[in-house]
Tab-separated table of C-alpha atoms (C1' of nucleotides) in Angstrom:
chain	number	residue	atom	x	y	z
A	75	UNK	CA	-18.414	19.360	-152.018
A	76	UNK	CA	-17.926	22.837	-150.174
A	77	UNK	CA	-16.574	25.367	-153.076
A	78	UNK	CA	-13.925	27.654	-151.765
A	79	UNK	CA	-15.138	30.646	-150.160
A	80	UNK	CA	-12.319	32.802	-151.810
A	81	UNK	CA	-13.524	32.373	-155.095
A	82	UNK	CA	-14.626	35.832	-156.443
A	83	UNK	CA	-17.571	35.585	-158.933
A	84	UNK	CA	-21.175	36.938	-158.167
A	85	UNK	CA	-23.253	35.274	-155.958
A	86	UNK	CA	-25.730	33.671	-158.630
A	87	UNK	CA	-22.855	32.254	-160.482
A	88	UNK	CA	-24.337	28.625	-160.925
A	89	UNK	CA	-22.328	25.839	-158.847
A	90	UNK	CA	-21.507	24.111	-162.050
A	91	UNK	CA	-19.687	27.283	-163.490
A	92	UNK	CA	-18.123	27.129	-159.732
A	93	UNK	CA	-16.983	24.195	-160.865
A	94	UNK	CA	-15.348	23.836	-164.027
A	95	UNK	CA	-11.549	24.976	-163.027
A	96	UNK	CA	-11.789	22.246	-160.569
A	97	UNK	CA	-13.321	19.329	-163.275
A	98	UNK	CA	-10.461	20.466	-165.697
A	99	UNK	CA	-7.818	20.180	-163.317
A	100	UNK	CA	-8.967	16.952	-162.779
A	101	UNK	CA	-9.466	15.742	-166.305
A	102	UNK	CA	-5.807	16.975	-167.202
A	103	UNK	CA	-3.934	15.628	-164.285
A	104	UNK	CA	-5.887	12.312	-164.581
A	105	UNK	CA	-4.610	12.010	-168.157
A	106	UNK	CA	-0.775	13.553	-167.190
A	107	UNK	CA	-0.626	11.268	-164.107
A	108	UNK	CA	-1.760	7.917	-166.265
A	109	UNK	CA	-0.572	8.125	-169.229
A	110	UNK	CA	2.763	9.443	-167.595
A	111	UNK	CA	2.864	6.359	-165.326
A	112	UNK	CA	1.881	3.412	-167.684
A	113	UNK	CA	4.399	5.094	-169.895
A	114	UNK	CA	6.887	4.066	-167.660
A	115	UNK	CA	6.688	0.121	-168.182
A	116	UNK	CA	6.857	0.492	-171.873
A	117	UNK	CA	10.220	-0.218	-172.052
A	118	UNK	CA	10.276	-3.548	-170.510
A	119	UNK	CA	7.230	-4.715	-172.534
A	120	UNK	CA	9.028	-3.806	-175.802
A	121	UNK	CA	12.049	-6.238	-174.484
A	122	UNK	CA	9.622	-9.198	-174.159
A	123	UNK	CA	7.530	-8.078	-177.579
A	124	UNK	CA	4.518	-7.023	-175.676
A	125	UNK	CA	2.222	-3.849	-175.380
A	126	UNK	CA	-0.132	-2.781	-172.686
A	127	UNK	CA	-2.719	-4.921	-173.201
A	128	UNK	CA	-0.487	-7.734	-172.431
A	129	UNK	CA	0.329	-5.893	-168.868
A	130	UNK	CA	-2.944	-5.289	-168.066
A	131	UNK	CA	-4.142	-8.856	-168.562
A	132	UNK	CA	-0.388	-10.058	-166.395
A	133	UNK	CA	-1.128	-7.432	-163.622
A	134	UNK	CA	-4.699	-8.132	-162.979
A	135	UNK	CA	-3.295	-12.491	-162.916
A	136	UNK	CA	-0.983	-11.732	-160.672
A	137	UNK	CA	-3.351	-10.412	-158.444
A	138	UNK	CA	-5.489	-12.602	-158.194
A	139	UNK	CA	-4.133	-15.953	-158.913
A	140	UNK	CA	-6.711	-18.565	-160.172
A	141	UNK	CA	-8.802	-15.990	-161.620
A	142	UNK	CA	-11.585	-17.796	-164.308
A	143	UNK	CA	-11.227	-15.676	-167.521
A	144	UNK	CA	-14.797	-14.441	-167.491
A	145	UNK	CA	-13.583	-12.581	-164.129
A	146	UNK	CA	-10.968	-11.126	-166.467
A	147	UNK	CA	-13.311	-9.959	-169.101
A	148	UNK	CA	-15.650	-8.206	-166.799
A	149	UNK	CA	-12.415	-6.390	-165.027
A	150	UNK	CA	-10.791	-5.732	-168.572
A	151	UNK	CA	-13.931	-4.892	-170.375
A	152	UNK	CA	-12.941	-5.866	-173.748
A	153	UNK	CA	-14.195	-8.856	-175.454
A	154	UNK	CA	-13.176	-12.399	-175.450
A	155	UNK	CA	-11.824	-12.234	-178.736
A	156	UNK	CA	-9.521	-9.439	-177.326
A	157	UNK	CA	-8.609	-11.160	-174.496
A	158	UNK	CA	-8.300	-14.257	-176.008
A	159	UNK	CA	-5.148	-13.008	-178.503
A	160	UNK	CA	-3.528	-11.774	-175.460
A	161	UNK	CA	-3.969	-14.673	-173.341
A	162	UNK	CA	-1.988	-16.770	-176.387
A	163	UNK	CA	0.791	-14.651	-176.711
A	164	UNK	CA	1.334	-14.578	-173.078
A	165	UNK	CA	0.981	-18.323	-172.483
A	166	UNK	CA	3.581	-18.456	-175.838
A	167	UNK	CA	5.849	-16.661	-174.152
A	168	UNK	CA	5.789	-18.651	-171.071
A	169	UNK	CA	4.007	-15.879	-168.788
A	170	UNK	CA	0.358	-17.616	-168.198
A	171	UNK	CA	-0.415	-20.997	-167.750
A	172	UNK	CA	-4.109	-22.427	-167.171
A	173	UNK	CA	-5.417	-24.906	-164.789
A	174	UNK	CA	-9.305	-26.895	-165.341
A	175	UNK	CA	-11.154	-25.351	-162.620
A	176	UNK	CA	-11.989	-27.766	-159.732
A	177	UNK	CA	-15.939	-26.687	-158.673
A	178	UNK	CA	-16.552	-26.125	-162.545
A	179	UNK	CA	-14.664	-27.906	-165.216
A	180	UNK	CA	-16.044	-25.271	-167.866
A	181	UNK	CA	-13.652	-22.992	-165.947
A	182	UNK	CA	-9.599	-22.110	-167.121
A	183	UNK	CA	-8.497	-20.805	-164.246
A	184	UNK	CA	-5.166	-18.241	-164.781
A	185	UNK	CA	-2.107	-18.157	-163.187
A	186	UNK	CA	1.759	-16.707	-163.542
A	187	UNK	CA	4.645	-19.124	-164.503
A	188	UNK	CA	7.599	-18.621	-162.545
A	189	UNK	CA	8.861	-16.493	-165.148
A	190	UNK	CA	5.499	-14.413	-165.456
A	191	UNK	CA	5.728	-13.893	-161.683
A	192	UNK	CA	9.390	-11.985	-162.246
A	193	UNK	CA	8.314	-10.322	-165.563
A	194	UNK	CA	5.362	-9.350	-163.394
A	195	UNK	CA	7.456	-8.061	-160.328
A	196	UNK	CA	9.640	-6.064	-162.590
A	197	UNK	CA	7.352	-4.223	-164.367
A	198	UNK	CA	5.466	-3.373	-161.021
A	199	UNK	CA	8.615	-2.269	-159.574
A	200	UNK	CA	8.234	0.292	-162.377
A	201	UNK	CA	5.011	1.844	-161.172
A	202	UNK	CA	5.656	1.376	-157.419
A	203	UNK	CA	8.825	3.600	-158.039
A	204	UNK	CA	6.433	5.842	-159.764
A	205	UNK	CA	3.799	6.074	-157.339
A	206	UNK	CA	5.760	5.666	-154.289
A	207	UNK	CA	7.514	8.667	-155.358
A	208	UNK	CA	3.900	10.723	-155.471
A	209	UNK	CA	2.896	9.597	-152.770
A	210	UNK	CA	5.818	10.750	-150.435
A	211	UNK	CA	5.830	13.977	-151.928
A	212	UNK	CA	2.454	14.275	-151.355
A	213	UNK	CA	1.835	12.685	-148.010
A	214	UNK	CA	-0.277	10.258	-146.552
A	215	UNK	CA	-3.404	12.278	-146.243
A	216	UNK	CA	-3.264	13.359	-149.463
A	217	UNK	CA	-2.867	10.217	-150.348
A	218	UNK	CA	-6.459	8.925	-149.096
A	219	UNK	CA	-7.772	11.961	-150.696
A	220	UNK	CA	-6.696	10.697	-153.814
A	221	UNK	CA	-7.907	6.793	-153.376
A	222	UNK	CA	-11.004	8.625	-152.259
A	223	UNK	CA	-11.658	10.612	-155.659
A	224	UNK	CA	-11.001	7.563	-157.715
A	225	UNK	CA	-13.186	5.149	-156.004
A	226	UNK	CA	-15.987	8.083	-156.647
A	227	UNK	CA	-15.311	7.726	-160.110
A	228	UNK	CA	-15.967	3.658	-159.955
A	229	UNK	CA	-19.545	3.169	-161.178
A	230	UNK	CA	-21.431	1.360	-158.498
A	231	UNK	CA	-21.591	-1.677	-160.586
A	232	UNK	CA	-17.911	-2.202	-160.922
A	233	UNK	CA	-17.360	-1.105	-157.146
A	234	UNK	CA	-17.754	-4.901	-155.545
A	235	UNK	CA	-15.181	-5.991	-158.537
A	236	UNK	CA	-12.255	-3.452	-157.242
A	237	UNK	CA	-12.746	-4.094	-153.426
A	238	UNK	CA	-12.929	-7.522	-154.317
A	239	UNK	CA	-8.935	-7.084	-156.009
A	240	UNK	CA	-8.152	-5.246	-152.751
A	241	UNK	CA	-9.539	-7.227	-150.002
A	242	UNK	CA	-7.398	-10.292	-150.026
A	243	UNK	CA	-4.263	-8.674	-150.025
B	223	UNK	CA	5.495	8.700	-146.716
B	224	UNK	CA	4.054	7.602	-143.059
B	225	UNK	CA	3.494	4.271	-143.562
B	226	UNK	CA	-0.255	3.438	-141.232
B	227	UNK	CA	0.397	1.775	-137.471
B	228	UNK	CA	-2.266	-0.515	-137.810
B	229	UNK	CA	-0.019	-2.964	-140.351
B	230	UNK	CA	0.897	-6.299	-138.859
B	231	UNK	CA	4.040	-7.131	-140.265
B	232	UNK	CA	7.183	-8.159	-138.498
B	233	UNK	CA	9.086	-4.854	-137.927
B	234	UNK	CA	11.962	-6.257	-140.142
B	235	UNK	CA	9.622	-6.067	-143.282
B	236	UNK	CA	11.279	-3.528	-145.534
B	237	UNK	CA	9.616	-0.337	-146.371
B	238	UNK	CA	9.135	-1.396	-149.726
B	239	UNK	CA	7.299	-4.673	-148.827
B	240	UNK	CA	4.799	-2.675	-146.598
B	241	UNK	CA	4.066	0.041	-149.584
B	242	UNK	CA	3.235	-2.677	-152.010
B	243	UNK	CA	-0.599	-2.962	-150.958
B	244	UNK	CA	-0.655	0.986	-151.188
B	245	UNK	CA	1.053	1.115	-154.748
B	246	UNK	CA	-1.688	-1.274	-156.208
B	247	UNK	CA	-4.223	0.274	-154.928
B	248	UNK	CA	-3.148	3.015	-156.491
B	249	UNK	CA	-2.482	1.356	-159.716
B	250	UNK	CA	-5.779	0.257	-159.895
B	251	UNK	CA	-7.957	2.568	-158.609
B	252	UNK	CA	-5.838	4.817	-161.097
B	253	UNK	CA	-6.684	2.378	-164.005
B	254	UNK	CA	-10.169	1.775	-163.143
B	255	UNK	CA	-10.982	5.578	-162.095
B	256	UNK	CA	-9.478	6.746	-165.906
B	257	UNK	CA	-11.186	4.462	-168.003
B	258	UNK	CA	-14.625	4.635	-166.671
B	259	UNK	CA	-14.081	8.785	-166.576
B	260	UNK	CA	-13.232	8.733	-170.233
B	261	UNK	CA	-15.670	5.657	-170.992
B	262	UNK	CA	-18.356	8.427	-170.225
B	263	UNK	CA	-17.620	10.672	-173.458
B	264	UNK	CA	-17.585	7.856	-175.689
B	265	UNK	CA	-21.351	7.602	-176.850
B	266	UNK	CA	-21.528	11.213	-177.983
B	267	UNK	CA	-17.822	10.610	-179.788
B	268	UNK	CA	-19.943	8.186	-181.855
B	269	UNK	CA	-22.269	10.279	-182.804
B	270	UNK	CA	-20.148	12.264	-184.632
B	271	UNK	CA	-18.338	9.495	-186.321
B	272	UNK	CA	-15.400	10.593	-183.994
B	273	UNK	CA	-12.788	8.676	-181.232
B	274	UNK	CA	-10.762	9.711	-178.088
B	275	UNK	CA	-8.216	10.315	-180.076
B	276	UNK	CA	-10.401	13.125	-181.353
B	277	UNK	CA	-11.493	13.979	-178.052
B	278	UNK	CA	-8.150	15.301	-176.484
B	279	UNK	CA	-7.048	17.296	-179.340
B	280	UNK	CA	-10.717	19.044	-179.048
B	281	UNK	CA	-10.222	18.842	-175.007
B	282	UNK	CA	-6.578	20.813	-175.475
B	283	UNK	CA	-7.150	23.120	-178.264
B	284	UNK	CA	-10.494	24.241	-176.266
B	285	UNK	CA	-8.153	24.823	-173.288
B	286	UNK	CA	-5.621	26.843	-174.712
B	287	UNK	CA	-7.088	28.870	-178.384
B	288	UNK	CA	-4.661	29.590	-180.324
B	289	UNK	CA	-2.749	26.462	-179.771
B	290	UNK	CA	-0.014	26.278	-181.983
B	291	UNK	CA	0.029	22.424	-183.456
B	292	UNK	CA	3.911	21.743	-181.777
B	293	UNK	CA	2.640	22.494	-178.343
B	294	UNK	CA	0.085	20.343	-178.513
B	295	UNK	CA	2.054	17.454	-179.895
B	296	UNK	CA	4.080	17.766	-176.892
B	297	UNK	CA	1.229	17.535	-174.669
B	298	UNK	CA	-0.472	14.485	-176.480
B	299	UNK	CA	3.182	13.265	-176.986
B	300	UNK	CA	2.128	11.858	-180.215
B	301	UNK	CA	3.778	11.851	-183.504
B	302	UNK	CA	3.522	14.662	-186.105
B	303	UNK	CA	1.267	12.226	-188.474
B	304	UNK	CA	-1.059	10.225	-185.978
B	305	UNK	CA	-2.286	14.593	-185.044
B	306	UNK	CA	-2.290	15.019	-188.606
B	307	UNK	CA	-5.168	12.642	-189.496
B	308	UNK	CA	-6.795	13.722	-186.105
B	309	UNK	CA	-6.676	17.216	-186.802
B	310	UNK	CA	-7.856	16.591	-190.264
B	311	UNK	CA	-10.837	14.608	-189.005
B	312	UNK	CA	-11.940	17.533	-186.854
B	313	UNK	CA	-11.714	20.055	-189.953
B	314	UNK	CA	-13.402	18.278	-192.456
B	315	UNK	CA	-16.313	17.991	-189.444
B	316	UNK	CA	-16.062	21.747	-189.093
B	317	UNK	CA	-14.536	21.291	-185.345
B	318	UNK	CA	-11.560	23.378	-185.823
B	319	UNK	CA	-9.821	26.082	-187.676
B	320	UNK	CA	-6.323	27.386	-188.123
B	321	UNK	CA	-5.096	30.760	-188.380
B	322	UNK	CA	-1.581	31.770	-188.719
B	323	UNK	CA	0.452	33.194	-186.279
B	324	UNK	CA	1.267	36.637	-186.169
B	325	UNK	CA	4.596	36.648	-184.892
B	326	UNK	CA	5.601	33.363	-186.338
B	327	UNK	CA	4.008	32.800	-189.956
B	328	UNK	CA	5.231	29.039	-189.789
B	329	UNK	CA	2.632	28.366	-187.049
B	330	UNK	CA	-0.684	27.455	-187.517
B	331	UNK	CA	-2.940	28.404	-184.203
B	332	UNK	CA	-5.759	26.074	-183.438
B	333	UNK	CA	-8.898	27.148	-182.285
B	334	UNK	CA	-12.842	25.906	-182.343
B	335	UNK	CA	-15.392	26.901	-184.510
B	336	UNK	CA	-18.738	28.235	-182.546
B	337	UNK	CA	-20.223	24.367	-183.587
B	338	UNK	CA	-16.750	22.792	-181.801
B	339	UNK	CA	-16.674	24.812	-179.076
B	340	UNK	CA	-20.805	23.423	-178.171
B	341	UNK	CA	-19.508	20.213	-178.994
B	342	UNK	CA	-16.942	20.497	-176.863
B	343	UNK	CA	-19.223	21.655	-174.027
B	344	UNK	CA	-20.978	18.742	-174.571
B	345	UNK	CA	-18.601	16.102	-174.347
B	346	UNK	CA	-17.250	18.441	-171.002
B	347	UNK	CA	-20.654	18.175	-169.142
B	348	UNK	CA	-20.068	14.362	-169.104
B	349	UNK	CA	-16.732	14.676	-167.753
B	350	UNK	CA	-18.026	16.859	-165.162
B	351	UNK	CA	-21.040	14.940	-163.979
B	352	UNK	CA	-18.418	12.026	-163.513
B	353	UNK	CA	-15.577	14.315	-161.533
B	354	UNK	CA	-18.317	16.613	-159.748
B	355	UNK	CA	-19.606	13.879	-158.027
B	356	UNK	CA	-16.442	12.104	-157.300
B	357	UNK	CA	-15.786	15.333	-155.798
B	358	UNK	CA	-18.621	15.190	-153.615
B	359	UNK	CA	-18.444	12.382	-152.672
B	360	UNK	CA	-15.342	12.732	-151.469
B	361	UNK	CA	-15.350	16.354	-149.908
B	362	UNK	CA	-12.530	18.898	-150.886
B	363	UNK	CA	-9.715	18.235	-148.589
B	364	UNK	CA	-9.347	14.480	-150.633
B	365	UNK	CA	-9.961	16.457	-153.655
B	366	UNK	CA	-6.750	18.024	-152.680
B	367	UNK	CA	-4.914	15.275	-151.796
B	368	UNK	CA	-6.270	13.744	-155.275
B	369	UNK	CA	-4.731	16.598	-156.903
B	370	UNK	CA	-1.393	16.495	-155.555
B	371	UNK	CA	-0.837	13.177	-156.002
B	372	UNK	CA	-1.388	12.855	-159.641
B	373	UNK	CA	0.700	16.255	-159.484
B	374	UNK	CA	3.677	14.127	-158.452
B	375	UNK	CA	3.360	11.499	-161.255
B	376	UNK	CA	3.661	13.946	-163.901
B	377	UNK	CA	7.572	14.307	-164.239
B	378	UNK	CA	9.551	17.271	-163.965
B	379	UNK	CA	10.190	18.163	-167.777
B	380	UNK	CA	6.420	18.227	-168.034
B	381	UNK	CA	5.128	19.639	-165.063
B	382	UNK	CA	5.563	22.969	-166.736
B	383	UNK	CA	3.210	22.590	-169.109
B	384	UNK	CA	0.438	21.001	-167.211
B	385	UNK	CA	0.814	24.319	-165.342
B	386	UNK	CA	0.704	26.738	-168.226
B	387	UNK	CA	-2.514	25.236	-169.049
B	388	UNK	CA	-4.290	25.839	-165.506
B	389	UNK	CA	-2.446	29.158	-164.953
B	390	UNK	CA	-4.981	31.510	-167.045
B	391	UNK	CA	-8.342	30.273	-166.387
C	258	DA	C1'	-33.106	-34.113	-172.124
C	259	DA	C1'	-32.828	-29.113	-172.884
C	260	DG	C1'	-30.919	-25.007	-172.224
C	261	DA	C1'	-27.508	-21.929	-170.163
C	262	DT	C1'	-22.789	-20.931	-169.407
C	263	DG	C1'	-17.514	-20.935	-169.902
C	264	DG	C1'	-14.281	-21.006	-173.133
C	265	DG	C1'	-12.109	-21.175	-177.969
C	266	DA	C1'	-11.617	-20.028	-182.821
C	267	DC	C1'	-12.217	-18.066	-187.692
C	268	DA	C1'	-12.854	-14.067	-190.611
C	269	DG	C1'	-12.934	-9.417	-191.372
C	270	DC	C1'	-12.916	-4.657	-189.944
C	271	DC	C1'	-11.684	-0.162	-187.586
C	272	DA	C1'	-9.094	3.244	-184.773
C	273	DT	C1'	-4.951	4.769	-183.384
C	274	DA	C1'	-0.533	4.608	-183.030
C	275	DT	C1'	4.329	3.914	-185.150
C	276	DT	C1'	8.772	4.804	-188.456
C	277	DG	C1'	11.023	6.781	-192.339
C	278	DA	C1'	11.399	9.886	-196.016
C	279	DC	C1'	10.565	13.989	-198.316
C	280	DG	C1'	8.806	18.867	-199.389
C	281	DT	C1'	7.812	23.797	-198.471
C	282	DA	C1'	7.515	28.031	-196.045
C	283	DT	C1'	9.522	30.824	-192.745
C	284	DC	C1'	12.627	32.245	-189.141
C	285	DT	C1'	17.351	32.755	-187.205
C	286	DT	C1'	22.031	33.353	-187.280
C	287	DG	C1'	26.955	33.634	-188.881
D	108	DC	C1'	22.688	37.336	-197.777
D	109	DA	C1'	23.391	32.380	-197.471
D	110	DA	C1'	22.904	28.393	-194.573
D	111	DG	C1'	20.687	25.960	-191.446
D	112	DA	C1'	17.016	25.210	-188.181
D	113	DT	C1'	12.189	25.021	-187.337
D	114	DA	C1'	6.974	24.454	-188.150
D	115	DC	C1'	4.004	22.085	-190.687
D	116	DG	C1'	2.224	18.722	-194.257
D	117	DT	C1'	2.123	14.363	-196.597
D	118	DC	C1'	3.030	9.620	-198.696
D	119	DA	C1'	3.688	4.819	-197.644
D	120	DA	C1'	4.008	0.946	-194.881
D	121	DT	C1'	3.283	-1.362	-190.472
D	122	DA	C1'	1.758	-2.698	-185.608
D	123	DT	C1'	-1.439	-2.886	-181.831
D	124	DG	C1'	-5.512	-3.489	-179.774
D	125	DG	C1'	-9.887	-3.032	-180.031
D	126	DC	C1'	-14.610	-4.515	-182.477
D	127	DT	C1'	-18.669	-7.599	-184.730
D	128	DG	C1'	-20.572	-11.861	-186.267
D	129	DT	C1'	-20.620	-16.614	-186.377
D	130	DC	C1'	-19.962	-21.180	-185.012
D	131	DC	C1'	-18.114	-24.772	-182.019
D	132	DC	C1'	-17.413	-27.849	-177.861
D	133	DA	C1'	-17.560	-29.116	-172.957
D	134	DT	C1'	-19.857	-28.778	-168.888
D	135	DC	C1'	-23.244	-27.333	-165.557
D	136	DT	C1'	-28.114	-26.578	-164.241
D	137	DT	C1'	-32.878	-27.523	-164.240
DNA sequence: AAGATGGGACAGCCATATTGACGTATCTTG
DNA sequence: CAAGATACGTCAATATGGCTGTCCCATCTT
């Protein structure tokens, strides 16, 4: 990364000192910009009786439809017993409904209830009113800056797993 | 927002159809970006017996010293008690001291001992191995863009403070 | 037939958050 | 100065969302 030429410190100040303002700009707006935007579905998980991890598990079905729940666990990263509590209260509530996988019967494959597709849609409309909002303000350049930075933070072993969300869409 | 050319959707499709792709990227790039960052810190937390939780009081009081405890409940945007037993935690480990203000005796002003301020370095170097390389990898005009957009999720009654803290370093 | 894998479940525990109520010291204001 | 607001602390109870360990069954692979 080129480090701004205006910055005035001596010339052996160590590129890591360069860099801290930058790296705690980062952390901070990182934690702002999440927390701020997750905070914003909240309100219509509380109706239903649900918390995050309910979303999380809802979103990630919705997206990819058919999903087998170890694909869930390794995008989660929690453990099955986790997972497994949420699953039940969502398929209690009428959300998530499993069909016997048809290449391997082992397999529960997820999908959305009619309902869970609406609760699903109206919580996203949440965070696309959120982002889309950032976005414009920021521009679409900006905007592939900031997909770019993310994906950087992706450890190569989890990369195939996110294009994999984003390639069928 | 300029929504990219290269989209092949009927040119009825409403603008909020053709963001939708854009907005969960976003979302998960977001989601997957924030909790691998933070995922990073968590192995030296242990060590010391100690959570996140922990962590972003000792982030924000290393920030700002002389922190008095209400503005940092309004940047966690936690309750009074749920600080409390954090705060506690990090005395009893010898993380962080109080002093009263000067010009308010009511306040108490947080601030590191020497040993919380290295531990605090500590846990920092892992956040900036993570971000400095995302940064790199992504060269500084998207660290820009990164910036600006998380700058717009942040809403307006809080922007201020995000500010305050990056204004003096 | 044997072992690996996908999924489920029980029990218990921990970390982190919540609400509500109450107390004390200190500052501000009529 | 008295009254009220504010900053902080604390007790008690509760919820959420993680964890470990263990054991089970069905199914696939070799």
């Amino acid at each position: 990364m080129a480090v701004p030429s205006s910055v005035s410190v001596p010339p052996t100040a160590s590129p890591l000192f360069l860099r801290e303002h930058e790296v705690r700009r980062g952390v901070e707006l990182l934690f702002f910009g999440y927390t701020r935007l997750t905070r914003a579905i909240d309100d219509g998980l509380a109706e239903h009786g649900l918390g995050r991890a309910h979303h999380r598990a809802l979103y990630f079905i919705a997206r990819q439809p058919d999903l087998p729940i170890s694909a869930l666990l390794k995008i989660l990263a929690i453990t099955k017993q986790s997972l497994g509590r949420v699953l039940n209260d969502l398929a209690d509530k009428g959300l998530v409904e499993t069909r016997t996988g048809t290449i391997d019967r082992r397999q529960k494959l997820l999908h959305l209830t009619p309902e869970g597709v609406k609760f699903e849609a109206q919580l996203f409309e949440a965070l696309r009113s959120g982002l889309a909002s950032a976005y414009a303000a920021a521009g679409q350049e900006s905007v592939t800056g900031f997909w770019r930075v993310l994906e950087g933070l992706i450890p190569a072993e989890d990369k195939a797993m996110v294009i994999a969300l984003q390639k069928d869409i």
